[in-house]
XYZ file of C-alpha atoms in Angstrom:
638
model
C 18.134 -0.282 36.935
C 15.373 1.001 34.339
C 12.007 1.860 35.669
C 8.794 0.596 34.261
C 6.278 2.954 33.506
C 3.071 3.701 31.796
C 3.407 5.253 28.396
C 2.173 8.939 27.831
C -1.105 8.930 25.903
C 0.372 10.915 22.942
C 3.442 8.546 22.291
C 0.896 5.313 22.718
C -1.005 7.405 20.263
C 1.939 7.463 17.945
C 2.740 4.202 18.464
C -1.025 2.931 18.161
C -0.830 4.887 14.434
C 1.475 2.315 13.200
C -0.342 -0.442 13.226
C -3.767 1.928 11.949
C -1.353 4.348 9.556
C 0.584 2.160 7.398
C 0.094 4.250 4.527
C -2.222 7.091 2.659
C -5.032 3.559 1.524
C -4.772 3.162 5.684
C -6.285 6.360 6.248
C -8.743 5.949 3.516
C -10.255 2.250 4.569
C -10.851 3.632 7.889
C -12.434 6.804 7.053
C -14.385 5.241 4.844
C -15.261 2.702 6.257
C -16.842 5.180 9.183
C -18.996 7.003 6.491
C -20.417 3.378 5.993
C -21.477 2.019 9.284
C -22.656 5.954 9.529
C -25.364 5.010 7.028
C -23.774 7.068 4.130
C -25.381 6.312 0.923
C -23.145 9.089 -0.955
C -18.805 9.004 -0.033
C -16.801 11.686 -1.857
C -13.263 11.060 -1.618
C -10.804 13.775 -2.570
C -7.095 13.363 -2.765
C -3.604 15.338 -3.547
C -0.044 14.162 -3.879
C -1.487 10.693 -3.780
C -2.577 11.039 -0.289
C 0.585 12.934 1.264
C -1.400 16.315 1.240
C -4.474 15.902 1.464
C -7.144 13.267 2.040
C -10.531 14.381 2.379
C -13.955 12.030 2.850
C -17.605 13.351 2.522
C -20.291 11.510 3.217
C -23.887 12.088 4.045
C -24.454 9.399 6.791
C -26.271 10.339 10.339
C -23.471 12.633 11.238
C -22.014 13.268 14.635
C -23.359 15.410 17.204
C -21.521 18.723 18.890
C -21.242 17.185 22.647
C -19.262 13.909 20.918
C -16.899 15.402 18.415
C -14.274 16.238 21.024
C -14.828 12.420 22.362
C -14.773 10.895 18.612
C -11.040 12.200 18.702
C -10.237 10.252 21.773
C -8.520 6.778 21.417
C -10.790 3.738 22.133
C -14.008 5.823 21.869
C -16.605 4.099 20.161
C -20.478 3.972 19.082
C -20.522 -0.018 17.688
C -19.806 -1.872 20.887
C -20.991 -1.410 24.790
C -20.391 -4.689 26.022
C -18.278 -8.012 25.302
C -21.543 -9.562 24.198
C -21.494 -7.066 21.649
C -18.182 -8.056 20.647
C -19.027 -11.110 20.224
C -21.446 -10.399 17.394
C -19.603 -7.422 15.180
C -21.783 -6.095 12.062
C -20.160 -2.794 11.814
C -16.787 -2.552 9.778
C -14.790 -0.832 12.805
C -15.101 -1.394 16.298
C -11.980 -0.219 18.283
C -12.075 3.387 18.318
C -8.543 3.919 17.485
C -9.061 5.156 13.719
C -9.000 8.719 14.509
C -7.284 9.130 17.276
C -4.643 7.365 15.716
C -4.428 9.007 12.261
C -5.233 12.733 14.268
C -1.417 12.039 16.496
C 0.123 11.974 12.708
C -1.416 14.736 10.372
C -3.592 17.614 11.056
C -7.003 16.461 11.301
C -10.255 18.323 11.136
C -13.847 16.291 11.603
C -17.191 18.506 10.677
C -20.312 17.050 10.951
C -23.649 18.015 11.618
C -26.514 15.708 12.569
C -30.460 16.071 11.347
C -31.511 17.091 14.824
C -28.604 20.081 14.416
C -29.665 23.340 12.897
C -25.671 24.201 13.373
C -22.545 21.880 11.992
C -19.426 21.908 14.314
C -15.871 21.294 13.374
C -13.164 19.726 15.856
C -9.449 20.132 14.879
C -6.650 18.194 16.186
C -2.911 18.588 14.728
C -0.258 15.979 15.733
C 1.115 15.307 19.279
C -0.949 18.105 21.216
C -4.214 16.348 20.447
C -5.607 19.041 22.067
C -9.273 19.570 19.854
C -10.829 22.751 19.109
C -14.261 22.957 18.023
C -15.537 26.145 16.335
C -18.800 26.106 14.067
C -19.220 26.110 10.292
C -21.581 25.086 7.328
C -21.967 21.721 6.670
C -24.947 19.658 5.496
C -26.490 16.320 7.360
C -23.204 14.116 7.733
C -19.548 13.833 8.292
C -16.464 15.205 6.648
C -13.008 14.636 7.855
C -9.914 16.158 6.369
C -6.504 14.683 6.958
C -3.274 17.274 6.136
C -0.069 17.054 5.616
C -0.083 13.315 6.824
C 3.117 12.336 8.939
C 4.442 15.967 8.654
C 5.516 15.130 12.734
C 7.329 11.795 11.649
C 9.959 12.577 8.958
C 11.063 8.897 9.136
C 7.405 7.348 8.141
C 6.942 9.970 5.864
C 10.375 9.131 4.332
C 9.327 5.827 3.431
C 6.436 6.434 1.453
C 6.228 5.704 -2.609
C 5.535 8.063 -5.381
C 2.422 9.696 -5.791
C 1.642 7.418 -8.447
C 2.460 3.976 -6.203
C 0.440 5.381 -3.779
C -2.718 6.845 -5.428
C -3.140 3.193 -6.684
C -3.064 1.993 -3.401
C -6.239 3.909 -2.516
C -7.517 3.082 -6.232
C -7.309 -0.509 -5.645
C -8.922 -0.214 -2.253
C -11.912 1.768 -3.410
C -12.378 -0.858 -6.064
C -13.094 -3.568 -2.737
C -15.071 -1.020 -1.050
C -17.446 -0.387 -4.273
C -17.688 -4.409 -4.548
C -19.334 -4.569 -1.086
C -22.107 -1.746 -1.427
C -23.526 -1.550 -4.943
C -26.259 0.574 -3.005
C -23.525 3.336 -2.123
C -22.185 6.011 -4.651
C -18.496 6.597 -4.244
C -16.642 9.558 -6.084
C -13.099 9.670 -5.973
C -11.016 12.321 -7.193
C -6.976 13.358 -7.384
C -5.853 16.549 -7.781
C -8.982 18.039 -8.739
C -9.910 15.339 -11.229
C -12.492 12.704 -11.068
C -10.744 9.301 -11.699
C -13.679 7.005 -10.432
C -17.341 7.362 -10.238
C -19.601 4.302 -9.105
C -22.918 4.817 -9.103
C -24.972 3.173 -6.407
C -26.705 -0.012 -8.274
C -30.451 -1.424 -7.541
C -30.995 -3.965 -9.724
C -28.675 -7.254 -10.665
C -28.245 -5.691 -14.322
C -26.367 -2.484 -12.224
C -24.542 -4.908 -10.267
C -22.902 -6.721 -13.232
C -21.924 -2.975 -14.767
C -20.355 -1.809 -11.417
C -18.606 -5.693 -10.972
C -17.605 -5.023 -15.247
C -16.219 -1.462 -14.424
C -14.551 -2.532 -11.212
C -13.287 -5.779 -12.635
C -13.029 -5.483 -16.700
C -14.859 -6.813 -19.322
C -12.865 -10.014 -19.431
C -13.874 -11.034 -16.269
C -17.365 -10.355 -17.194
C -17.602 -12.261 -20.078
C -16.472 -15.346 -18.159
C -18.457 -15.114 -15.050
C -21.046 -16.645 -13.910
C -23.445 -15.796 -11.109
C -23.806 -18.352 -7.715
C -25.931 -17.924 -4.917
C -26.703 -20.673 -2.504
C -27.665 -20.897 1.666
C -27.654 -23.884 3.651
C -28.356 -23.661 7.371
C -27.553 -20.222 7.856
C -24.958 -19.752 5.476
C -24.814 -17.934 2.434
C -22.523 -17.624 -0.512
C -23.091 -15.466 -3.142
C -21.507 -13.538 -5.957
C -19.837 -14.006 -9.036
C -16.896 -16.692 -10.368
C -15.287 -16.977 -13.909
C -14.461 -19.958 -16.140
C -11.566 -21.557 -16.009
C -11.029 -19.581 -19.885
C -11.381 -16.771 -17.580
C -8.269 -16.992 -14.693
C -5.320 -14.587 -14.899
C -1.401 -14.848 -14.787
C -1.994 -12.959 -11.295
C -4.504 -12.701 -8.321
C -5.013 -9.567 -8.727
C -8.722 -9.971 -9.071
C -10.103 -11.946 -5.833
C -12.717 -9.918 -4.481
C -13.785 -12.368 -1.149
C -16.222 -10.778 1.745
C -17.395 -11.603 4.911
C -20.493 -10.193 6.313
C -19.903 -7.097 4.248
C -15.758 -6.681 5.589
C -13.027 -7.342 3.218
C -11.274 -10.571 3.418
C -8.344 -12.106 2.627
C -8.607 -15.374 4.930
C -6.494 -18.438 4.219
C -9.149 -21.392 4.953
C -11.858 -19.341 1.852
C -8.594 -19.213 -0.461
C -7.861 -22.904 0.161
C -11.526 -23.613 -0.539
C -11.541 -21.952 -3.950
C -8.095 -22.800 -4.983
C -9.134 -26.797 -4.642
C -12.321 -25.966 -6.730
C -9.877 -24.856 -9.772
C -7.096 -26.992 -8.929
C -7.721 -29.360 -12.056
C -8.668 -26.737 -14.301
C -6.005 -23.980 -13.970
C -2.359 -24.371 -14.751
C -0.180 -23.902 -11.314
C 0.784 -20.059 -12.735
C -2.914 -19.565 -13.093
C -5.342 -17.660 -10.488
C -9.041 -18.035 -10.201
C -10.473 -14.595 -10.810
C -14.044 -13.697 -8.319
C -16.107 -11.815 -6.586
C -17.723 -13.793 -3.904
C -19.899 -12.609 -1.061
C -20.250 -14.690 2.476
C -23.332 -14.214 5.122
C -23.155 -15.519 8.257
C -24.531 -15.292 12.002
C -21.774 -13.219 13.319
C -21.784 -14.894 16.708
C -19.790 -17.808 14.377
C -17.264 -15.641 13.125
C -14.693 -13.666 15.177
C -13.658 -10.529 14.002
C -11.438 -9.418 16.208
C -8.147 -11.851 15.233
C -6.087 -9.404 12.883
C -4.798 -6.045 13.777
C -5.947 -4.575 10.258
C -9.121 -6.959 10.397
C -7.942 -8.761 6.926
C -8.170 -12.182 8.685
C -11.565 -13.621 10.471
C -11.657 -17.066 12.324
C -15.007 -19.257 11.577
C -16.244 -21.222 14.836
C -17.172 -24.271 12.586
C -14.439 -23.475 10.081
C -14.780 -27.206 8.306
C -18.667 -26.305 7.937
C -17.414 -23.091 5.997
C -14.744 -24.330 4.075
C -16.985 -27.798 2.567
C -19.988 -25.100 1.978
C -17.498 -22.863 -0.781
C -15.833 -26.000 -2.207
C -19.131 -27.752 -3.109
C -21.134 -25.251 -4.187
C -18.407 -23.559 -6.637
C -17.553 -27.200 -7.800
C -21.184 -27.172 -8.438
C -21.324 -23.833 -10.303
C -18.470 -25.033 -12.477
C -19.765 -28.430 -13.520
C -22.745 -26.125 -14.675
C -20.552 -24.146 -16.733
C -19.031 -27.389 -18.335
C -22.426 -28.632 -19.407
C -23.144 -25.038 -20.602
C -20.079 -24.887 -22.726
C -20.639 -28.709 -24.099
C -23.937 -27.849 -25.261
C -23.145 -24.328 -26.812
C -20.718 -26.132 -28.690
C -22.769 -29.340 -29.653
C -25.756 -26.157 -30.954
C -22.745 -24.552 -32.992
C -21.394 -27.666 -34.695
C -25.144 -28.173 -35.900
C -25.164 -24.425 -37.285
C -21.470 -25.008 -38.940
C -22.948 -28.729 -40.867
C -26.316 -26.689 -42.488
C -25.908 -22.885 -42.169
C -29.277 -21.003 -43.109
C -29.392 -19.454 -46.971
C -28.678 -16.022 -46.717
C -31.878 -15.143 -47.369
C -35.387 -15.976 -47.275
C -36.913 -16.409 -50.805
C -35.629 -19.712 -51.932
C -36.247 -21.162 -55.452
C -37.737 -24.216 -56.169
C -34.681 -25.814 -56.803
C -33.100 -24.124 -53.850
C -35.219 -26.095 -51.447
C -34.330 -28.869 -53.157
C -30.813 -28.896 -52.838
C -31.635 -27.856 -49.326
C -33.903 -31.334 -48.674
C -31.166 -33.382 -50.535
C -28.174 -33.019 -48.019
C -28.538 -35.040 -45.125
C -28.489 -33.711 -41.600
C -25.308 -34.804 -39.509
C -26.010 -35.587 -36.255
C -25.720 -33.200 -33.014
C -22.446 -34.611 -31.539
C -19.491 -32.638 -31.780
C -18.064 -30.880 -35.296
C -16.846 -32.472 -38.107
C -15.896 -31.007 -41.299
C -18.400 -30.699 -44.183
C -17.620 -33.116 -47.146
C -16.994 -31.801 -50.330
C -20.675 -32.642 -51.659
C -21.607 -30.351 -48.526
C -19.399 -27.892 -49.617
C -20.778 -27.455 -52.972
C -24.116 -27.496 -51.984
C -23.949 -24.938 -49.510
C -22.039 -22.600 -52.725
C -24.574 -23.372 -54.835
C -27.911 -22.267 -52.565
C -25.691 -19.169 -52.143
C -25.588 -18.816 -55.791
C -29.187 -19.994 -56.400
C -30.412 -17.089 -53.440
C -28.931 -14.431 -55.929
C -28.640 -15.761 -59.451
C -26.410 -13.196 -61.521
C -23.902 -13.949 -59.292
C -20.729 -15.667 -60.878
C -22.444 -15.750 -63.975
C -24.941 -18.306 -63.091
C -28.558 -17.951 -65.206
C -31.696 -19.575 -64.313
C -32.636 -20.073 -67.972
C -31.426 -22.856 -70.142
C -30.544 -25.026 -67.529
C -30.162 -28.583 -68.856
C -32.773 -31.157 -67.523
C -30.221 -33.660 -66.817
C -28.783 -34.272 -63.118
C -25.884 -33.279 -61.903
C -23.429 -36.555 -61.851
C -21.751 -35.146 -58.820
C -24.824 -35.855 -56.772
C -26.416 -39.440 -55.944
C -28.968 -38.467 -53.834
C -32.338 -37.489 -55.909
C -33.922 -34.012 -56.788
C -36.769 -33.474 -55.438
C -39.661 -33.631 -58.422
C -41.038 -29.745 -59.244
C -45.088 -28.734 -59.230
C -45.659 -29.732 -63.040
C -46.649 -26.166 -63.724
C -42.496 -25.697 -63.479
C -40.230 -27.912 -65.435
C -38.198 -30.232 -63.642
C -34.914 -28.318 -63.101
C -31.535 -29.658 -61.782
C -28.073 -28.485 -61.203
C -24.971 -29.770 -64.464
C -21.570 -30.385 -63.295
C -20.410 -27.717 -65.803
C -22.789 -25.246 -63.239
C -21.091 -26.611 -60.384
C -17.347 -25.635 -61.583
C -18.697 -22.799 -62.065
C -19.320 -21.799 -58.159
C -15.641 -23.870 -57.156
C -14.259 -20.288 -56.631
C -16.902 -19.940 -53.533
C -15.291 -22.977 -52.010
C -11.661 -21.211 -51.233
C -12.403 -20.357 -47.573
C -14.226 -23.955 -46.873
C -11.585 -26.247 -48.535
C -7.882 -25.982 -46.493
C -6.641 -28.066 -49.669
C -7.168 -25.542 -51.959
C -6.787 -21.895 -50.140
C -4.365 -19.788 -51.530
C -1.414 -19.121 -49.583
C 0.179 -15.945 -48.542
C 3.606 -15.011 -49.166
C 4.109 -12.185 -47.043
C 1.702 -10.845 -44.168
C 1.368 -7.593 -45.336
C -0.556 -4.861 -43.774
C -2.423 -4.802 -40.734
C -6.179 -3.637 -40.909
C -8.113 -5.149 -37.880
C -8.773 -6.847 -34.675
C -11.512 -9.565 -34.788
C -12.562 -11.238 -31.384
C -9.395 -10.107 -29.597
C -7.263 -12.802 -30.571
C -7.155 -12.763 -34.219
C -5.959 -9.633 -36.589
C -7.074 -8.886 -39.787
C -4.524 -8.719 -42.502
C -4.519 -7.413 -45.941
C -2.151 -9.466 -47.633
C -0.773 -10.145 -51.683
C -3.341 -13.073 -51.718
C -6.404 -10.715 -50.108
C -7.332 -10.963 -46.570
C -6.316 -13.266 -44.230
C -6.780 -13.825 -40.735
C -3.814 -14.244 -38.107
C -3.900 -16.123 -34.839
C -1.807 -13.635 -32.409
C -1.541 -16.878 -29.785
C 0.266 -18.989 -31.904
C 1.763 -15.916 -33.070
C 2.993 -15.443 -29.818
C 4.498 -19.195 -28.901
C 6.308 -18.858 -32.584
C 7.807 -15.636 -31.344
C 8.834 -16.836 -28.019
C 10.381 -20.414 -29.626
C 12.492 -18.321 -32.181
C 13.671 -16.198 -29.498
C 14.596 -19.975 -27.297
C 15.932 -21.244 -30.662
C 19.873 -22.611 -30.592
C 20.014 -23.789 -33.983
C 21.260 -20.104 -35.529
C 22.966 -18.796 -32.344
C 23.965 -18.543 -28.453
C 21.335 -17.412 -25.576
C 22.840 -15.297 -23.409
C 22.724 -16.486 -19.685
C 21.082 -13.572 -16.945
C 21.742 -13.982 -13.872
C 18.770 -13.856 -11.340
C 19.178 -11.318 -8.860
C 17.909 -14.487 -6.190
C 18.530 -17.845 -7.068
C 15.531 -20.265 -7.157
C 15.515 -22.734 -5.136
C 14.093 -26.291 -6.337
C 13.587 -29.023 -3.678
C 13.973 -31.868 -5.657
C 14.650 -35.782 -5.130
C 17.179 -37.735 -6.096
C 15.738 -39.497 -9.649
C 14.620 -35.980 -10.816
C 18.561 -34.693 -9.670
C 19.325 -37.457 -12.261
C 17.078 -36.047 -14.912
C 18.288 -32.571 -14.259
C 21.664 -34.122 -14.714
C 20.937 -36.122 -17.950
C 19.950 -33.000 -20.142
C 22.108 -30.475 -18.278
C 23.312 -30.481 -21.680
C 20.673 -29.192 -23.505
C 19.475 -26.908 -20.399
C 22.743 -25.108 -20.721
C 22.471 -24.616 -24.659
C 19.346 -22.721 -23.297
C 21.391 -20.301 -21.134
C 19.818 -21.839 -17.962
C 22.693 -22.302 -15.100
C 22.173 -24.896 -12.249
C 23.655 -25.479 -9.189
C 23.432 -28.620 -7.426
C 23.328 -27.694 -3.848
C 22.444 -31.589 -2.312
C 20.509 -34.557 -3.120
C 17.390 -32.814 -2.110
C 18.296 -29.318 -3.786
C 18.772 -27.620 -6.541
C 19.320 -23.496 -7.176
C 18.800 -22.037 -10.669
C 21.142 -19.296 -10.811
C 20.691 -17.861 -14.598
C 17.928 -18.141 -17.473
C 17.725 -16.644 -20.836
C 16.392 -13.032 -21.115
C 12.348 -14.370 -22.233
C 12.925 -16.499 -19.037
C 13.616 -13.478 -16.886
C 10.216 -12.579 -16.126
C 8.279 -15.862 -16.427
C 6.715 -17.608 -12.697
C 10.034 -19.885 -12.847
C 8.511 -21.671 -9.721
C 5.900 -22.962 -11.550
C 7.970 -23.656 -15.257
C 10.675 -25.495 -13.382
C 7.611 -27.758 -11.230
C 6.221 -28.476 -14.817
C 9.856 -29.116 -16.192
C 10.340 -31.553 -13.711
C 7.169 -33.614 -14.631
C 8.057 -33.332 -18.377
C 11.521 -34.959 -17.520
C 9.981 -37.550 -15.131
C 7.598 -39.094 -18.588
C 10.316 -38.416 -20.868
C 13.326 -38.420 -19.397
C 15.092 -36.889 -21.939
C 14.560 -33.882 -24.636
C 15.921 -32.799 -27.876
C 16.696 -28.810 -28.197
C 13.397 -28.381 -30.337
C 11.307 -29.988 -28.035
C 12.493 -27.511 -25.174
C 12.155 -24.811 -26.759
C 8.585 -25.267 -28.713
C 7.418 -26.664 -25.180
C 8.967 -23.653 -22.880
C 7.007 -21.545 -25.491
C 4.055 -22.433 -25.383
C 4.491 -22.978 -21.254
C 5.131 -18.969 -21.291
C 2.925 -17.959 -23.834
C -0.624 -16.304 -22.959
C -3.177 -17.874 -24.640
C -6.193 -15.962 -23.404
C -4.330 -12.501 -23.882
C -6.601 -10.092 -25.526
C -5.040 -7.850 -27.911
C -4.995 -4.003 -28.948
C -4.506 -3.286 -32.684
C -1.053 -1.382 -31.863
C 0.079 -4.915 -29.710
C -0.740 -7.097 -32.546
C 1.262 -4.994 -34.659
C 4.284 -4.873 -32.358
C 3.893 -9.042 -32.066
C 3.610 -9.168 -35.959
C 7.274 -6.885 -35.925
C 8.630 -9.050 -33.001
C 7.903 -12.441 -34.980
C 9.382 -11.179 -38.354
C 12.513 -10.115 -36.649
C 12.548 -13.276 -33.979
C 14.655 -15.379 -36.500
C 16.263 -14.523 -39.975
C 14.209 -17.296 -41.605
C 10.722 -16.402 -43.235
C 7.777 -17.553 -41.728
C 5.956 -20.179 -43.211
C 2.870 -18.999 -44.162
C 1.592 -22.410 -45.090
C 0.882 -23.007 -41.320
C -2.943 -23.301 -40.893
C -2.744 -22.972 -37.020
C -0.945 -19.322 -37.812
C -2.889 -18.193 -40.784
C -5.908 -18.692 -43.100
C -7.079 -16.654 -45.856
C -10.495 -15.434 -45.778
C -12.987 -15.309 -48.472
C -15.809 -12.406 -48.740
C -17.462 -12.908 -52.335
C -20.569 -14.243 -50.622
C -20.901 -11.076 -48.870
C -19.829 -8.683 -51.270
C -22.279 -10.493 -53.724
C -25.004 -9.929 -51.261
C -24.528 -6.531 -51.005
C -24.445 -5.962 -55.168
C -27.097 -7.834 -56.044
C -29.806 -7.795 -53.030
């Protein structure tokens, strides 16, 4: 018969270690998370091997004093919490005491530190199972340093089961990214291998919040967010939320905090995922950076062994609070968005002369096109059109051979709305029709019916907003639209009409729970679905496994494409070859990518090769030429 017994308190150490220690970011969170509840207002975090070496944090917090060092080592010792009331009401980030104790039983661990009462800095060393510490002094300024070697050198097994340096440097990368999130007044410099990789400077003002959140974050997040800050009986949510232009293919930017810790609790994500759940497409994630304060006798800490997880005493109270006031901050970027575009449309219908010093007649022209109204964008008529060419051409009047003098006195018969009369000290001037054919050249760019058209796409110059690329091509510039670019690429490479897609099997089957009428519409165009190299198993009336899709396919959310599939079946029932594959497309297709000259250029190659037919350059949604005589004029003749 086995004996019970109480575990040695090296091995409950070691066993303790693997619920602290999961990897080299483990050792970090906790270390630095110390040098923050020690008041540090400067962390210097220095790495090797991704963590496997060497891990060393600096800070310059209140430091620990000679008599405690020996203690700090010691499992369950503590400064944070005295009594359960205390518990009860957590501010600091850690609270157990088993950080160092723990990660000391699996590395060689030496803590330095040196206190502003201390005219001396001691250092305590522990190394693996003895835990036996030895303190000897040293030189060390006012706060902490701990340096962890060699981490799981005792426990080949663990150590085993690491990643690459690589995988795991961007494990601590990706935590220091939270940590800098949650104190903008902290610096935090992190270096590997002797480099610097990350420097974030502590921030004071909003304006050096939004850099740190842009550096941390990117600059597509930050031109889509939007700042929200509201309290309501002793809750507060603050932060920073993007547009629904602004979610990603991933959530790998969700940046959620409670009381300073980081957070990834299930009732906040609900909240936020309802407040986007008619704006975002199921493969699309919300992207924030959202702050919550709240009386920490209503929150308990304490319900997660890595403290990812907190449990709110009046959890429907919390959850209603999020959901209403980021529905709120939403609806104001709506109305923001409405308006910006209702101001635009009224720029587009009378654009301003491109300069100053009108003519006479000039103004007149001006004066004798009627304002549209403020609603919406509509696009200029042709008397518009020629209007706007001809205060162009009036602004600088060599261009296109145009002359001021011997203009005939009668009006133009092209315009029914009258001239406004001239001082008399000026004859009465007006514009011929044989003037206006003169500018129809300046009207390329405004009239579709009329812009030349492009043969072949030619050479690449530019990238304009992101989305767009400059060409140079036999017809002049012209302007290509890389996300239609990209759905044409991805419905050649789903077209059956000139060949076979090749089935790939997944590696694991989705599985579909489905009922029986869409079973029936799976089973109506099973057809079509297997001209598209997509296999499918019908497992019973309520299931369904996809076994194989086309190589484009292979990487796609297929979750979410098959939900959507599903719906397009249940409205149509049915679908032709050319529907599936222009709707798959554009289903796959990112249209709020942001481009880099060299990608554009690789979609451009992927597109031409996509399909041996040419592309047809007619297409208005793909490309448009672009017209720069106005400009070009301006510059010769200012």
């Amino acid at each position: 018969m086995t004996e019970i017994s109480i575990l040695p308190a090296r091995l409950a150490n070691q066993i303790a270690a693997g619920e602290v220690v999961e990897r080299p970011a483990s050792v970090v969170k906790e270390l630095v998370e110390n040098s923050i509840d020690a008041g540090a207002t400067r962390i210097d975090i220095d790495i090797e091997k991704g963590g496997s070496k060497l891990i060393r944090v600096r800070d310059n917090g209140k430091g620990i004093a000679k008599q405690e060092l020996e203690l700090a080592l010691s499992r369950h010792a503590t400064s944070k919490i005295k009594s359960l009331d205390d518990l009860e009401a957590i501010l600091s980030l850690g609270f157990r005491g088993e950080a160092l104790a723990s990660i000391s039983s699996v590395s060689r661990l030496t803590l330095t530190s040196r206190t502003p009462t201390q005219e001396q800095a001691w250092s305590a060393y522990s190394e693996g199972r003895e835990m036996q510490v030895k303190l000897q002094p040293t030189a060390h300024p006012v706060g902490s340093t701990v340096e962890v070697l060699d981490l799981f050198f005792n426990t080949p097994a663990r150590r085993k089961f690491l990643r690459t340096e690589k995988t795991e440097f961007a494990h601590i990368e990706e935590l220091l990214k939270r940590i800098a999130l949650s104190r903008f007044d902290i610096t935090i410099n992190l270096r590997h291998n002797g480099k610097m990789i990350k420097q974030y400077r502590a921030a004071k003002s909003e304006a050096q919040w939004e850099k740190r959140v842009q550096s941390v974050c990117g600059t597509a997040f930050a031109r889509h967010m939007l700042r929200v800050e509201l309290e309501h009986q002793g809750l507060k949510l603050s932060g920073w939320i993007t547009s629904p232009q602004g979610a990603r293919m991933q959530s790998d930017l969700q940046y959620c905090y409670v009381n300073g810790r980081m957070m990834k609790d299930k009732l906040i994500n609900h909240a936020i995922r309802q407040c986007y759940q008619l704006s975002l497409r199921p493969e699309q994630y919300a992207a924030y950076v959202l702050f919550i304060e709240i009386d920490p006798h209503q929150v308990d800490v304490n319900v997660h062994p890595a403290k990812h997880e907190v449990r709110f005493h009046q959890a429907r109270l919390v959850h209603d609070f999020i959901h209403q006031t980021l529905i709120d901050a939403l609806r104001q970027i709506d109305q923001t968005i409405a308006t910006d575009s209702r101001r635009d449309s009224a720029f587009a219908v009378t654009p301003p002369s491109a300069v100053d010093r009108r003519t006479a007649t000039d103004d007149a022209l001006v004066k004798s096109v009627p304002a549209e109204p403020n609603i919406g964008y509509s696009p200029p008529d042709r008397q518009q059109r020629e209007a706007s060419a001809i205060r162009h051409a009036s602004a600088y009047p060599n261009a296109a051979g145009y002359s001021s003098k011997g203009v005939s006195d009668e009006p133009a018969s092209s315009y029914s709305k009258p001239v406004r009369s001239q001082p008399k000290s000026e004859p009465n001037k007006a514009i011929t029709a044989q003037d206006t054919r003169l500018y129809q050249e300046l009207l390329t760019v405004d009239n579709p019916q009329t812009a030349l058209k492009a043969h072949k796409l030619g050479k690449a110059l530019s990238i304009v907003s992101d989305r767009y690329l400059l060409l140079q091509t036999d017809v002049g510039p012209a302007l290509l639209n890389l996300a239609r670019a990209q759905v044409l690429k991805l419905q050649r490479q789903l077209s059956v009409a000139d060949r076979e897609l090749i089935s790939q099997p997944l590696l694991i089957p989705l599985a579909l729970k489905v009922d029986e009428s869409e079973i029936c519409y799976l089973k109506q165009n099973a057809a079509v679905l297997q001209r598209f190299a997509i296999q499918l198993m019908f497992k019973s009336n309520s299931r369904v496994m996809v076994m194989a899709v086309p190589q484009p396919l292979r990487n796609q959310n297929l979750q979410a494409l098959f939900s959507a599939l599903l719906l397009r079946l249940a409205n149509e029932s049915s679908l032709n070859s050319n529907q599936l594959s222009g709707w798959i497309a554009e289903q796959i297709a990112d249209s709020e990518k942001s481009y880099t000259l060299s990608e554009a250029v690789q979609l451009m190659s992927e597109l031409e090769g996509a399909s041996a037919q040419s592309l047809d350059l007619s297409d208005n949604t793909l490309i448009q030429t672009v017209d720069f005589s106005t400009q070009i004029k301006a510059f010769t003749h200012e």
